[in-house]
C-alpha atoms as an extended CHARMM CRD file, in Angstrom:
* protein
*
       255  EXT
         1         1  UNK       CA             96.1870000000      126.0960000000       74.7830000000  PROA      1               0.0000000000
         2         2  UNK       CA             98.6770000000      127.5800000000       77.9060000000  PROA      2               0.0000000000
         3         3  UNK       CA            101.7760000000      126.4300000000       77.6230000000  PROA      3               0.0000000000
         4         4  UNK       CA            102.7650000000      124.7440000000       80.7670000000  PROA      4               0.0000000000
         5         5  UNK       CA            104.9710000000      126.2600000000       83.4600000000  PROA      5               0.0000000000
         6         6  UNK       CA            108.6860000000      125.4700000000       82.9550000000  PROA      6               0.0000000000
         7         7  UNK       CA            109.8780000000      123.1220000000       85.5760000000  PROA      7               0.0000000000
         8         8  UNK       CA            111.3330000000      124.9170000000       88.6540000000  PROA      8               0.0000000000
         9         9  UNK       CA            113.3650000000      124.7830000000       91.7330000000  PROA      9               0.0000000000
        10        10  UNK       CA            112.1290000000      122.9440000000       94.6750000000  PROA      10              0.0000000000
        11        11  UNK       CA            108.9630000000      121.2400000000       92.9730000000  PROA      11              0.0000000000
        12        12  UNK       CA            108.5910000000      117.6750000000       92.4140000000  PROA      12              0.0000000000
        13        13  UNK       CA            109.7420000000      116.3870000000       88.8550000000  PROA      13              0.0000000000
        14        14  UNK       CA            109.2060000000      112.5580000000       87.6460000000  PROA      14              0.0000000000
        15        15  UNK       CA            111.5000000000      111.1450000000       85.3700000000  PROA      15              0.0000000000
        16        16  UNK       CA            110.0900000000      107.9530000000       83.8110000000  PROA      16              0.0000000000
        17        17  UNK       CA            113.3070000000      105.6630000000       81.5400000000  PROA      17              0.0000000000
        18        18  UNK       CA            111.9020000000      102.8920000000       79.0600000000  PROA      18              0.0000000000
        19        19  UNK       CA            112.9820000000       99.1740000000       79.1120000000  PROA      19              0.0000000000
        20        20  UNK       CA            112.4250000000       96.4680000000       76.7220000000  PROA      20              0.0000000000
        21        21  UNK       CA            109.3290000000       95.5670000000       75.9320000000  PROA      21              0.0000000000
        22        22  UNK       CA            107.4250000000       98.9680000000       76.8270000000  PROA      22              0.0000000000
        23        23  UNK       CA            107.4500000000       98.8500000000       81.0240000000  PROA      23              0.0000000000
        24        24  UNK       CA            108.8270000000      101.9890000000       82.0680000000  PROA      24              0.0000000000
        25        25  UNK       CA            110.8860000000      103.3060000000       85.6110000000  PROA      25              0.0000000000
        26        26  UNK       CA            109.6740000000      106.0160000000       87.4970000000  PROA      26              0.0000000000
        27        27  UNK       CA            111.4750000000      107.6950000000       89.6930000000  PROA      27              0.0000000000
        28        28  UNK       CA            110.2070000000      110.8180000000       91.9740000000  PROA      28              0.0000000000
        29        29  UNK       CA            112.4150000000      113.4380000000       92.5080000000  PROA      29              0.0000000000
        30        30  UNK       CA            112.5810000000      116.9970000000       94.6470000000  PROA      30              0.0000000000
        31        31  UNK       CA            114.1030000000      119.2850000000       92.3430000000  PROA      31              0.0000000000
        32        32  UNK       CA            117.1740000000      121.3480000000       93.7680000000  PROA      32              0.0000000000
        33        33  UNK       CA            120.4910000000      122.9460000000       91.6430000000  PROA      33              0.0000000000
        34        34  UNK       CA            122.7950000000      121.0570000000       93.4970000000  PROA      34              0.0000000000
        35        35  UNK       CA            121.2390000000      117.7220000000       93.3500000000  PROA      35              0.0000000000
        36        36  UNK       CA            121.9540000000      115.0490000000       90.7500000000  PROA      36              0.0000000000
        37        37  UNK       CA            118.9970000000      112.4300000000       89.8880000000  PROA      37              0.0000000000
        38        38  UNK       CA            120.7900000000      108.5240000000       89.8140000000  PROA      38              0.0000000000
        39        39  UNK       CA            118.6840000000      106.5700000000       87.2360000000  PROA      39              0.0000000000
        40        40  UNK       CA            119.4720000000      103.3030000000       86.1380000000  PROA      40              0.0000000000
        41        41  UNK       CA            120.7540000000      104.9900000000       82.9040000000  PROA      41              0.0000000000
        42        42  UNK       CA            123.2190000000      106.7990000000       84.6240000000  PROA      42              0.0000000000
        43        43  UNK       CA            123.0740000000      110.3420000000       85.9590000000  PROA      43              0.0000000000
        44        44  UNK       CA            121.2230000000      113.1080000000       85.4250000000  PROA      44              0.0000000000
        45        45  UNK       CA            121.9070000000      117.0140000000       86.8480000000  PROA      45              0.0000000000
        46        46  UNK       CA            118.7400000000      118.5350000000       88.5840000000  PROA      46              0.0000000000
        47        47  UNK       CA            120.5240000000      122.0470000000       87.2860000000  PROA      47              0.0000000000
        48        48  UNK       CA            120.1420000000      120.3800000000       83.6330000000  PROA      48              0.0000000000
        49        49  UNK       CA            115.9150000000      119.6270000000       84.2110000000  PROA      49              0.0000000000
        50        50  UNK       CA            115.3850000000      123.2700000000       86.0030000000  PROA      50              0.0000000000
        51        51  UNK       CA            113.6370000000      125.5350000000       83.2230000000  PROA      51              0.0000000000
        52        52  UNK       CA            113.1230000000      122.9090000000       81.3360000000  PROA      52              0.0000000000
        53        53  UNK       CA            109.3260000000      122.2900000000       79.9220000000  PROA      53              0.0000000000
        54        54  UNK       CA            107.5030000000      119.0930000000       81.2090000000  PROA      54              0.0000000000
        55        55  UNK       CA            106.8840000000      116.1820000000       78.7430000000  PROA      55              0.0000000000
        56        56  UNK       CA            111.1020000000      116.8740000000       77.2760000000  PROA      56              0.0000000000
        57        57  UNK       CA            113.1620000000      113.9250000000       76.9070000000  PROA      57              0.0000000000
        58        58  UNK       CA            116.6920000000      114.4320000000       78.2280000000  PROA      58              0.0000000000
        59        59  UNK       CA            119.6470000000      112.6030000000       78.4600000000  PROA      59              0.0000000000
        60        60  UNK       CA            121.6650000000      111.1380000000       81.2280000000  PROA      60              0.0000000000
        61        61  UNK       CA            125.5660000000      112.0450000000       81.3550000000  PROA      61              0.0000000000
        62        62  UNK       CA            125.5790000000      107.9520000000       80.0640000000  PROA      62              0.0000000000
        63        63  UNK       CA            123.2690000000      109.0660000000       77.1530000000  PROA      63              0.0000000000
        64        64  UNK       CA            120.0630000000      107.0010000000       77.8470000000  PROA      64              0.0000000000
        65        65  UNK       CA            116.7370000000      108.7700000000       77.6450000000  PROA      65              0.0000000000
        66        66  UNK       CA            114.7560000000      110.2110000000       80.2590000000  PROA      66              0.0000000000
        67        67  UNK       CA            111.3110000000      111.3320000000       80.0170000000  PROA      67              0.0000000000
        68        68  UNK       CA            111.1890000000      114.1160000000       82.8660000000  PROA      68              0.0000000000
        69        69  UNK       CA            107.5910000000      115.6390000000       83.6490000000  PROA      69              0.0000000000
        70        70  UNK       CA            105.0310000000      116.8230000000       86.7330000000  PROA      70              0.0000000000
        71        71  UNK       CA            103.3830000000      113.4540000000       88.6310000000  PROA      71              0.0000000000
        72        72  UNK       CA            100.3350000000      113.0280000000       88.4310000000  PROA      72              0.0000000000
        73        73  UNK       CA             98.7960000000      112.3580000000       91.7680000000  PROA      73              0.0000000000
        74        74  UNK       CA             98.1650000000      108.7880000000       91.2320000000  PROA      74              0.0000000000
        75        75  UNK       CA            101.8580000000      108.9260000000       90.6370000000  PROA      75              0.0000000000
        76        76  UNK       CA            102.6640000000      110.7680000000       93.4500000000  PROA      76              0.0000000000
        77        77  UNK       CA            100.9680000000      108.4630000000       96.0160000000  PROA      77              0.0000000000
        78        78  UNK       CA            102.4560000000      105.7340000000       94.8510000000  PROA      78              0.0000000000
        79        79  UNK       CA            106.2610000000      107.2140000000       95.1290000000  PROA      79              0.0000000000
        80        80  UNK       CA            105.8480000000      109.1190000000       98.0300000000  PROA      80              0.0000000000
        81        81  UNK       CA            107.3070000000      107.5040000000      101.4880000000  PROA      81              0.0000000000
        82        82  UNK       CA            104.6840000000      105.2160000000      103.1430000000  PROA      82              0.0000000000
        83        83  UNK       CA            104.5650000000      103.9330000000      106.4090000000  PROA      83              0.0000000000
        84        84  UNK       CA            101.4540000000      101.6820000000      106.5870000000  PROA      84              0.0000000000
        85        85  UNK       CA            100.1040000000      100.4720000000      103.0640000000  PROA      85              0.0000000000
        86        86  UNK       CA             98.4780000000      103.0240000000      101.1140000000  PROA      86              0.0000000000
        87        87  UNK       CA             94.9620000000      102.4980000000       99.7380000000  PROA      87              0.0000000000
        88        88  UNK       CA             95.6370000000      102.2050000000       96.0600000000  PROA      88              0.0000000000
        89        89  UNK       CA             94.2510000000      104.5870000000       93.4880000000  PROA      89              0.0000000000
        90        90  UNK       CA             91.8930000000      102.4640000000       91.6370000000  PROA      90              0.0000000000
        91        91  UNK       CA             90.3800000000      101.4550000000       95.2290000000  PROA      91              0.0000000000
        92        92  UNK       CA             90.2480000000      105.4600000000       96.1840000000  PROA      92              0.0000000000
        93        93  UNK       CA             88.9020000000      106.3960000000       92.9240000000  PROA      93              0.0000000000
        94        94  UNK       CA             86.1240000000      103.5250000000       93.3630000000  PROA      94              0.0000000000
        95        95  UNK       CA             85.1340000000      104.5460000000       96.5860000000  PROA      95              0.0000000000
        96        96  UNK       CA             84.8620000000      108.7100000000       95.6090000000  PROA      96              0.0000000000
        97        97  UNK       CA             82.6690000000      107.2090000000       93.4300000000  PROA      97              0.0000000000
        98        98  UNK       CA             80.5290000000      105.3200000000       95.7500000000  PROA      98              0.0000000000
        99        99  UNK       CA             80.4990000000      108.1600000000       97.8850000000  PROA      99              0.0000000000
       100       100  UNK       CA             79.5620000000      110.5970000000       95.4770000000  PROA      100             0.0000000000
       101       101  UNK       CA             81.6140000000      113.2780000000       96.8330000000  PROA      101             0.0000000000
       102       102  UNK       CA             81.2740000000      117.1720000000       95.7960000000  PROA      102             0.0000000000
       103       103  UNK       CA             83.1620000000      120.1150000000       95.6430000000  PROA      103             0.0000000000
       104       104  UNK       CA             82.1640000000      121.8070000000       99.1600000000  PROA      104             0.0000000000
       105       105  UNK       CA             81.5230000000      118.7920000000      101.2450000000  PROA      105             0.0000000000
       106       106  UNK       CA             82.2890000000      117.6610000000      104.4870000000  PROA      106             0.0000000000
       107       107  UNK       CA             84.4810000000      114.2860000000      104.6350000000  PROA      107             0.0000000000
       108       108  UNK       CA             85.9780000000      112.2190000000      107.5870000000  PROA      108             0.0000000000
       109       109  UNK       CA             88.2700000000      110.1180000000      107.2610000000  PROA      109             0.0000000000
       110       110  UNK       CA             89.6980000000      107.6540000000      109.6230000000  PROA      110             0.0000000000
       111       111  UNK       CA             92.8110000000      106.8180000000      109.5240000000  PROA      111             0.0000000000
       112       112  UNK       CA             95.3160000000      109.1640000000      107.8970000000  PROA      112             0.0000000000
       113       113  UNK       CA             97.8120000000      106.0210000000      107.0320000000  PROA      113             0.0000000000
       114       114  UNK       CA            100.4880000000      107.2520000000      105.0690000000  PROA      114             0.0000000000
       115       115  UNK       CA             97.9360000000      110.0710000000      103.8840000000  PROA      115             0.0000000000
       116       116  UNK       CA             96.8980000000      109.0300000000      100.2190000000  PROA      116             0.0000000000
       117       117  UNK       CA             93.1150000000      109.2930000000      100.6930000000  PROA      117             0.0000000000
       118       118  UNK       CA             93.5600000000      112.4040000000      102.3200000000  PROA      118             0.0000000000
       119       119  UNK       CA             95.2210000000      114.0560000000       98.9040000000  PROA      119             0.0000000000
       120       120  UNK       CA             92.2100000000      112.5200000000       97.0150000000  PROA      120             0.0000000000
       121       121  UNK       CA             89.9220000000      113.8350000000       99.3330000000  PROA      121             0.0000000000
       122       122  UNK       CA             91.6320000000      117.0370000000       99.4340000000  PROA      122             0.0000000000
       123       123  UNK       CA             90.9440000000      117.5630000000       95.4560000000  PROA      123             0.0000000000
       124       124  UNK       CA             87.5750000000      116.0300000000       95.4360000000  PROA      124             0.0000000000
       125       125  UNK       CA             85.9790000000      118.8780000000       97.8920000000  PROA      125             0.0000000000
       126       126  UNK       CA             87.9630000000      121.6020000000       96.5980000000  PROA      126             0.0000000000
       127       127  UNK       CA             88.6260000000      124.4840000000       98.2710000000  PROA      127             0.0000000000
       128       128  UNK       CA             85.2220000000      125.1480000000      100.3060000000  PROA      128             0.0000000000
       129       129  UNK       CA             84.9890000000      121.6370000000      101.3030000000  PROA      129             0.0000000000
       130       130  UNK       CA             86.6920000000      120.1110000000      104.4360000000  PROA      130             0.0000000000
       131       131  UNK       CA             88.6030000000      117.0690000000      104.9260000000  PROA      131             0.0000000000
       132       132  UNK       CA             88.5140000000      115.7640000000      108.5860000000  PROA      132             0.0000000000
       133       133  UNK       CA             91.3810000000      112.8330000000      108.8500000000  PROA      133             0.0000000000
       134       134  UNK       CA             91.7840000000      111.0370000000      112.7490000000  PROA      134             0.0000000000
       135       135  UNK       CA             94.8780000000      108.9390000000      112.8720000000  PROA      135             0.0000000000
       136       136  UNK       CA             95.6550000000      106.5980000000      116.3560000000  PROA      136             0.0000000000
       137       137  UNK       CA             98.9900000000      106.1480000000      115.7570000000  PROA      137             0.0000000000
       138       138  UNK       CA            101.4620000000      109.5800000000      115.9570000000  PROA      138             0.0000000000
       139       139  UNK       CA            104.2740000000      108.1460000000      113.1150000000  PROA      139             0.0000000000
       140       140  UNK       CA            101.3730000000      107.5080000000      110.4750000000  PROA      140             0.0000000000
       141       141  UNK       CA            100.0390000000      110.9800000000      111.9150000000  PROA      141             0.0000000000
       142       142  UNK       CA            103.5610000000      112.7840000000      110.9070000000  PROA      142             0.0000000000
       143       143  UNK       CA            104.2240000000      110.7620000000      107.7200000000  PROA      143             0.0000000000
       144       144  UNK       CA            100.2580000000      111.8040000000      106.3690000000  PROA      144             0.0000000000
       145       145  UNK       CA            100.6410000000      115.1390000000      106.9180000000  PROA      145             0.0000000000
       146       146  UNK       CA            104.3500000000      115.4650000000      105.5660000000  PROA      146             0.0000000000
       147       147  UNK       CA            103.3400000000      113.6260000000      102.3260000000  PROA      147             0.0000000000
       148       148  UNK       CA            100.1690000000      116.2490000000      101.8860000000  PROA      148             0.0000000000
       149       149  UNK       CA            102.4230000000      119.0200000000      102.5740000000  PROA      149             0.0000000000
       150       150  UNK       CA            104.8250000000      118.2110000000      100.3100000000  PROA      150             0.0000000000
       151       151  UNK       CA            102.8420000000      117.5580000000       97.5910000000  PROA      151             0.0000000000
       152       152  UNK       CA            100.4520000000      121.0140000000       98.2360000000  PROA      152             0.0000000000
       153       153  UNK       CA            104.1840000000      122.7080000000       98.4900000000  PROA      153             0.0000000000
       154       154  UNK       CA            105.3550000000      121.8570000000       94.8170000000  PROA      154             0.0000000000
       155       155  UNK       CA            101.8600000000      122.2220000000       93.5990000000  PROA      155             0.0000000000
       156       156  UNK       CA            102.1710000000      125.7880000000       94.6880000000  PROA      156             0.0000000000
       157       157  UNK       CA            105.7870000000      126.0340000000       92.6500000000  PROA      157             0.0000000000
       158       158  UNK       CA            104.6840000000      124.9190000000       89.7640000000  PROA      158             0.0000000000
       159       159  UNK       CA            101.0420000000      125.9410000000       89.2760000000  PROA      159             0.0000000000
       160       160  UNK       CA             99.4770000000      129.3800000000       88.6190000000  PROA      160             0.0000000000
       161       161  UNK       CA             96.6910000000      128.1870000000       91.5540000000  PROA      161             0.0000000000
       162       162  UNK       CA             97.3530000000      126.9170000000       94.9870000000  PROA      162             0.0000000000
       163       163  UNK       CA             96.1480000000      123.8140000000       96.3080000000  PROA      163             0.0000000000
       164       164  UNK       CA             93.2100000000      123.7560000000       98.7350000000  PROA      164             0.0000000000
       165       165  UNK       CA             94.4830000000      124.0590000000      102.7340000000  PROA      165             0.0000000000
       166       166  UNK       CA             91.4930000000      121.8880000000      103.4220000000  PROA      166             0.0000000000
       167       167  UNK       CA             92.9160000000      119.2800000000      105.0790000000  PROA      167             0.0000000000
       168       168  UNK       CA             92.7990000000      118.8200000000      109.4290000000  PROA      168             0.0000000000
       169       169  UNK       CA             94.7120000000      116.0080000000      110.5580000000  PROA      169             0.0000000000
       170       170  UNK       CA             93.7730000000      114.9420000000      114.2730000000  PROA      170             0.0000000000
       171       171  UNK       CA             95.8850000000      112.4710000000      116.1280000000  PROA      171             0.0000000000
       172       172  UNK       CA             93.1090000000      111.0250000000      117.9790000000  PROA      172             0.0000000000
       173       173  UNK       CA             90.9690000000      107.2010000000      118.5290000000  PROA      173             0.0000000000
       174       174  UNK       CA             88.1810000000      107.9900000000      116.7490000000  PROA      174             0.0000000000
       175       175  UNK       CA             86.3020000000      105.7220000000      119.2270000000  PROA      175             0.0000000000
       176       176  UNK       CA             86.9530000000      108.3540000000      121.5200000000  PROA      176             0.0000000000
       177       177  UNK       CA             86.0080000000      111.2350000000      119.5030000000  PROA      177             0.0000000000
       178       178  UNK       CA             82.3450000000      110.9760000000      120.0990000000  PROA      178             0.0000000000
       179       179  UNK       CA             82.1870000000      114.6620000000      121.5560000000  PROA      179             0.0000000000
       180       180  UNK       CA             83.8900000000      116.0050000000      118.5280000000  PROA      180             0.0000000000
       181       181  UNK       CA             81.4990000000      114.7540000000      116.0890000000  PROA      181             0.0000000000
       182       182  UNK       CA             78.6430000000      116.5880000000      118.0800000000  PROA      182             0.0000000000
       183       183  UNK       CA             79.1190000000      119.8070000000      115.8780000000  PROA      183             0.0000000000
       184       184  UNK       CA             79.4780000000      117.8870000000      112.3120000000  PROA      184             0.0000000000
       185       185  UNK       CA             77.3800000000      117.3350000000      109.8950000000  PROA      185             0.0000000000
       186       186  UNK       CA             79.0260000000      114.6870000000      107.4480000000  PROA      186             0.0000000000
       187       187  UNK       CA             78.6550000000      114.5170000000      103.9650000000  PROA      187             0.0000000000
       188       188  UNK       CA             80.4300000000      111.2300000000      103.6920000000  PROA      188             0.0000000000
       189       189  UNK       CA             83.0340000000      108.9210000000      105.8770000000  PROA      189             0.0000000000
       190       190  UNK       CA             85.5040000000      106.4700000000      105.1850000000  PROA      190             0.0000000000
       191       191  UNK       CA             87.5950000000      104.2320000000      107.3080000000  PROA      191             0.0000000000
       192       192  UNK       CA             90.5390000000      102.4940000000      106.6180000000  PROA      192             0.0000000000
       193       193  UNK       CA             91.4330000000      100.9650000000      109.7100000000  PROA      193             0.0000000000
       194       194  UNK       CA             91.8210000000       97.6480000000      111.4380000000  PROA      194             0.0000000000
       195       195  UNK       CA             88.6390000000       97.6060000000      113.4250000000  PROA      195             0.0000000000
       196       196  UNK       CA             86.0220000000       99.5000000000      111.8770000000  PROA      196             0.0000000000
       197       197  UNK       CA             83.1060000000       98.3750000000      113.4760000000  PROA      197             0.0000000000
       198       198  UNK       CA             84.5540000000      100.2660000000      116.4190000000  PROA      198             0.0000000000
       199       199  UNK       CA             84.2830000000      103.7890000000      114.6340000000  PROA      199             0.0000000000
       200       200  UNK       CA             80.6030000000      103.2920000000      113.6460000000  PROA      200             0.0000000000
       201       201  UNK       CA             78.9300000000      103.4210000000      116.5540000000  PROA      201             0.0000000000
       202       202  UNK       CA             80.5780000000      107.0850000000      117.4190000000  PROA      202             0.0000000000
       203       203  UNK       CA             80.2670000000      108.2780000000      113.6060000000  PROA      203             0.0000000000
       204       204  UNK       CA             77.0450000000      107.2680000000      112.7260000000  PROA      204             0.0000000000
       205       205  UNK       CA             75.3210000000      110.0990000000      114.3550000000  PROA      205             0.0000000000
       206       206  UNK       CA             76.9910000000      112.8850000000      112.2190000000  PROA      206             0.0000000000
       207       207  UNK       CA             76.4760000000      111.6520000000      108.6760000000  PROA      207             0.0000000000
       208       208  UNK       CA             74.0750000000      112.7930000000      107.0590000000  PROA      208             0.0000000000
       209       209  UNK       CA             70.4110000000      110.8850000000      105.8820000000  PROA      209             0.0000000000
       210       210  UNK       CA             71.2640000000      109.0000000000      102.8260000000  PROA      210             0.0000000000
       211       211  UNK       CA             75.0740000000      109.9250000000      103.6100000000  PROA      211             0.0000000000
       212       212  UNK       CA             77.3420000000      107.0800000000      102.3990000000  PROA      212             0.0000000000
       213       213  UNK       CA             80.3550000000      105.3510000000      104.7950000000  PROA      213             0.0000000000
       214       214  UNK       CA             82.7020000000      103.3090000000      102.6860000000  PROA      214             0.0000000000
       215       215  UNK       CA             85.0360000000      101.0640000000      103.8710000000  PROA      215             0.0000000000
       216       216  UNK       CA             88.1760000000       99.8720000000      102.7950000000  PROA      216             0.0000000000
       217       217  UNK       CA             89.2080000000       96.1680000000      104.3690000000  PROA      217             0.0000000000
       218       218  UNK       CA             91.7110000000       94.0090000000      103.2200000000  PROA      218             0.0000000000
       219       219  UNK       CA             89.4040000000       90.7330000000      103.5070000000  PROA      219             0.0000000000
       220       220  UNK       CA             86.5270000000       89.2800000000      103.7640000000  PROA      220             0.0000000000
       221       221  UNK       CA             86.4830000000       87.8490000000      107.0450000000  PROA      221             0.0000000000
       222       222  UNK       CA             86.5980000000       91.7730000000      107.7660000000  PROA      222             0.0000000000
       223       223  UNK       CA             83.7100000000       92.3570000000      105.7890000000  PROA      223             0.0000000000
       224       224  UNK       CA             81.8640000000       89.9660000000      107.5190000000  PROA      224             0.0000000000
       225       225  UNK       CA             83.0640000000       90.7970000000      110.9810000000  PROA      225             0.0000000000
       226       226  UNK       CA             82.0300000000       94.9340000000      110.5110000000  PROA      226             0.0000000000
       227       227  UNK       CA             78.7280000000       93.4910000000      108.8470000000  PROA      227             0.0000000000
       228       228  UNK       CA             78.0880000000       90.9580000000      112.0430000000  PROA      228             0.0000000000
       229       229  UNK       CA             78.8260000000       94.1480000000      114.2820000000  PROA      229             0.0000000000
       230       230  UNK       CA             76.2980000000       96.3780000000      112.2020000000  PROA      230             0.0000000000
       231       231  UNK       CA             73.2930000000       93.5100000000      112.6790000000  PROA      231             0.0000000000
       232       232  UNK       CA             74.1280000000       92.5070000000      116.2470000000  PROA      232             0.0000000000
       233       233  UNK       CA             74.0090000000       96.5850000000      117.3640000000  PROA      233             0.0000000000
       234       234  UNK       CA             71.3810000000       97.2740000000      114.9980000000  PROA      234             0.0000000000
       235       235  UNK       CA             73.5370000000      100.0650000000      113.8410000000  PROA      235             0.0000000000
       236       236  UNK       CA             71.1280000000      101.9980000000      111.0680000000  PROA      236             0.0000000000
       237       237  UNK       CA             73.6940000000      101.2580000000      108.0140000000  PROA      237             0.0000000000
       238       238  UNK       CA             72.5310000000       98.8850000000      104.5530000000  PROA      238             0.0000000000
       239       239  UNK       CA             74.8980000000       97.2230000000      103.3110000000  PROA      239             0.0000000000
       240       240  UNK       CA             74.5870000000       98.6310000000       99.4450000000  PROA      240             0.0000000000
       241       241  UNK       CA             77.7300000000       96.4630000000       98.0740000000  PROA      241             0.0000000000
       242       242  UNK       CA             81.2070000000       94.8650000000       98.3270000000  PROA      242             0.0000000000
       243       243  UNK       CA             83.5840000000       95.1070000000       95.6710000000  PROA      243             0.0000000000
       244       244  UNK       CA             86.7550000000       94.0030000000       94.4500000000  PROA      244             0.0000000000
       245       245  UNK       CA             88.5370000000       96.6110000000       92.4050000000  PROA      245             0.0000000000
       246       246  UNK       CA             90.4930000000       94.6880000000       89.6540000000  PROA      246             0.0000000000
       247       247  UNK       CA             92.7070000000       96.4890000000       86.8890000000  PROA      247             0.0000000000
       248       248  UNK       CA             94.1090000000       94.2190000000       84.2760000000  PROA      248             0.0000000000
       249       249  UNK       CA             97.4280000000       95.9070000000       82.5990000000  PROA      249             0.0000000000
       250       250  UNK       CA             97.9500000000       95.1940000000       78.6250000000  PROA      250             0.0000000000
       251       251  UNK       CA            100.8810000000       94.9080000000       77.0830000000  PROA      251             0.0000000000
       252       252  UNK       CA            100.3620000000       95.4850000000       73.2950000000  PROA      252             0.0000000000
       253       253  UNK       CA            103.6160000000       94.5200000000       71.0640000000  PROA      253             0.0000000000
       254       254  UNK       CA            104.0160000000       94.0390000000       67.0490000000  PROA      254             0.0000000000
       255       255  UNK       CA            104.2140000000       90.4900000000       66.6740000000  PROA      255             0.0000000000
């Protein structure tokens, strides 16, 4: 197998410190030579983790233990800043499911939020596939397309291949974006917003037959306000299903 890339300058590093009882502390960090990482086992020298291979334990200036390697992006998304709340992993990985997205497809997705499910979407097309993201709200807008950018930035530093540029982030209603959606053709769509039901009407006509729209609502009187809307404007969705996504976490100790 390739050995992996040392660890370099400007890319993002995680260093992850065990407690008692097996939890763990992450912390995400921008490497830089001057910088010094502050874990709660005392301090560590970015100029000390530069070169270094990912997966190395190193040890703070206090002597406790620090597990330094690349985030994964589930990791990633859940470190990164975040403005609005970010749609979780497990609920992103359920609904690229759902969707049964490809490499090469066409996504939209509406809104950007703090741009988590734009990153997932971003990988899941690949680099001939296109990721269409509409945000209302011009901070969300910003924060979205910093957090992809710095992610696709360090990617770059520390991986032979680049990450796909396949991401166009509109700050735009979608409810008024009817004329845009003329030229699409859809693969899939998914919202994450407050109102839904207000996007449907306008995206409906661009996905494709058999396409699938998932939604991601915090609720069920949501649910059953976007399903009311669908019925009462005899918009042509069916329902397929709802889901909760539920992960339950183990802890496994010697007695």
């Amino acid at each position: 197998a390739r050995r992996p890339a040392p660890l370099r300058d400007g890319e993002l590093a995680l260093a992850e410190v065990r407690r008692k009882h097996g939890k763990a502390v992450k912390m995400l960090c921008r490497l830089a030579a001057g910088a010094v990482l502050a874990s709660p086992g005392g301090v560590l020298r970015h100029r000390d983790i530069i070169g270094q291979l990912p997966g190395q334990v190193l040890r703070t200036e206090a002597g406790a233990r620090l597990l330094l390697r690349r985030p994964s992006l589930e990791e990633y998304v859940l470190l990164m800043p975040r403005g609005p709340t970010i749609a979780y992993p497990k609920d992103v990985s359920a609904m690229l499911t759902m969707m049964d997205i490809h490499p090469g497809d066409t996504v939209l997705e509406t809104g950007s939020g703090s741009g988590a499910m734009s990153l997932f979407l971003s990988r899941a097309v690949g680099p001939k596939g296109r990721v269409i993201s509409y945000e209302i709200r011009e901070d969300h807008h910003n924060l979205a397309k910093k957090n992809y950018r710095h992610w696709c930035t360090a990617w770059e530093i520390g991986h032979m291949d680049k990450w796909p540029d396949n991401v166009d982030f509109i700050l735009k209603d979608i409810s008024t974006a009817a004329a845009d959606m003329k030229s699409l053709t859809l693969d899939a769509i998914v919202l994450d917003m407050l109102n839904p039901q207000t996007a449907l009407p306008v995206v409906h006509p661009s996905l494709k037959l058999g396409g699938v729209c998932a939604v991601y609502l915090a609720n069920i009187t949501q649910v059953i306000d976007l399903l009311d809307r669908i019925r009462t404007c005899k918009l042509p969705f069916l329902c397929e299903k709802i889901i909760d996504v539920t992960h339950r976490n183990w802890l496994v100790l010697p007695a």
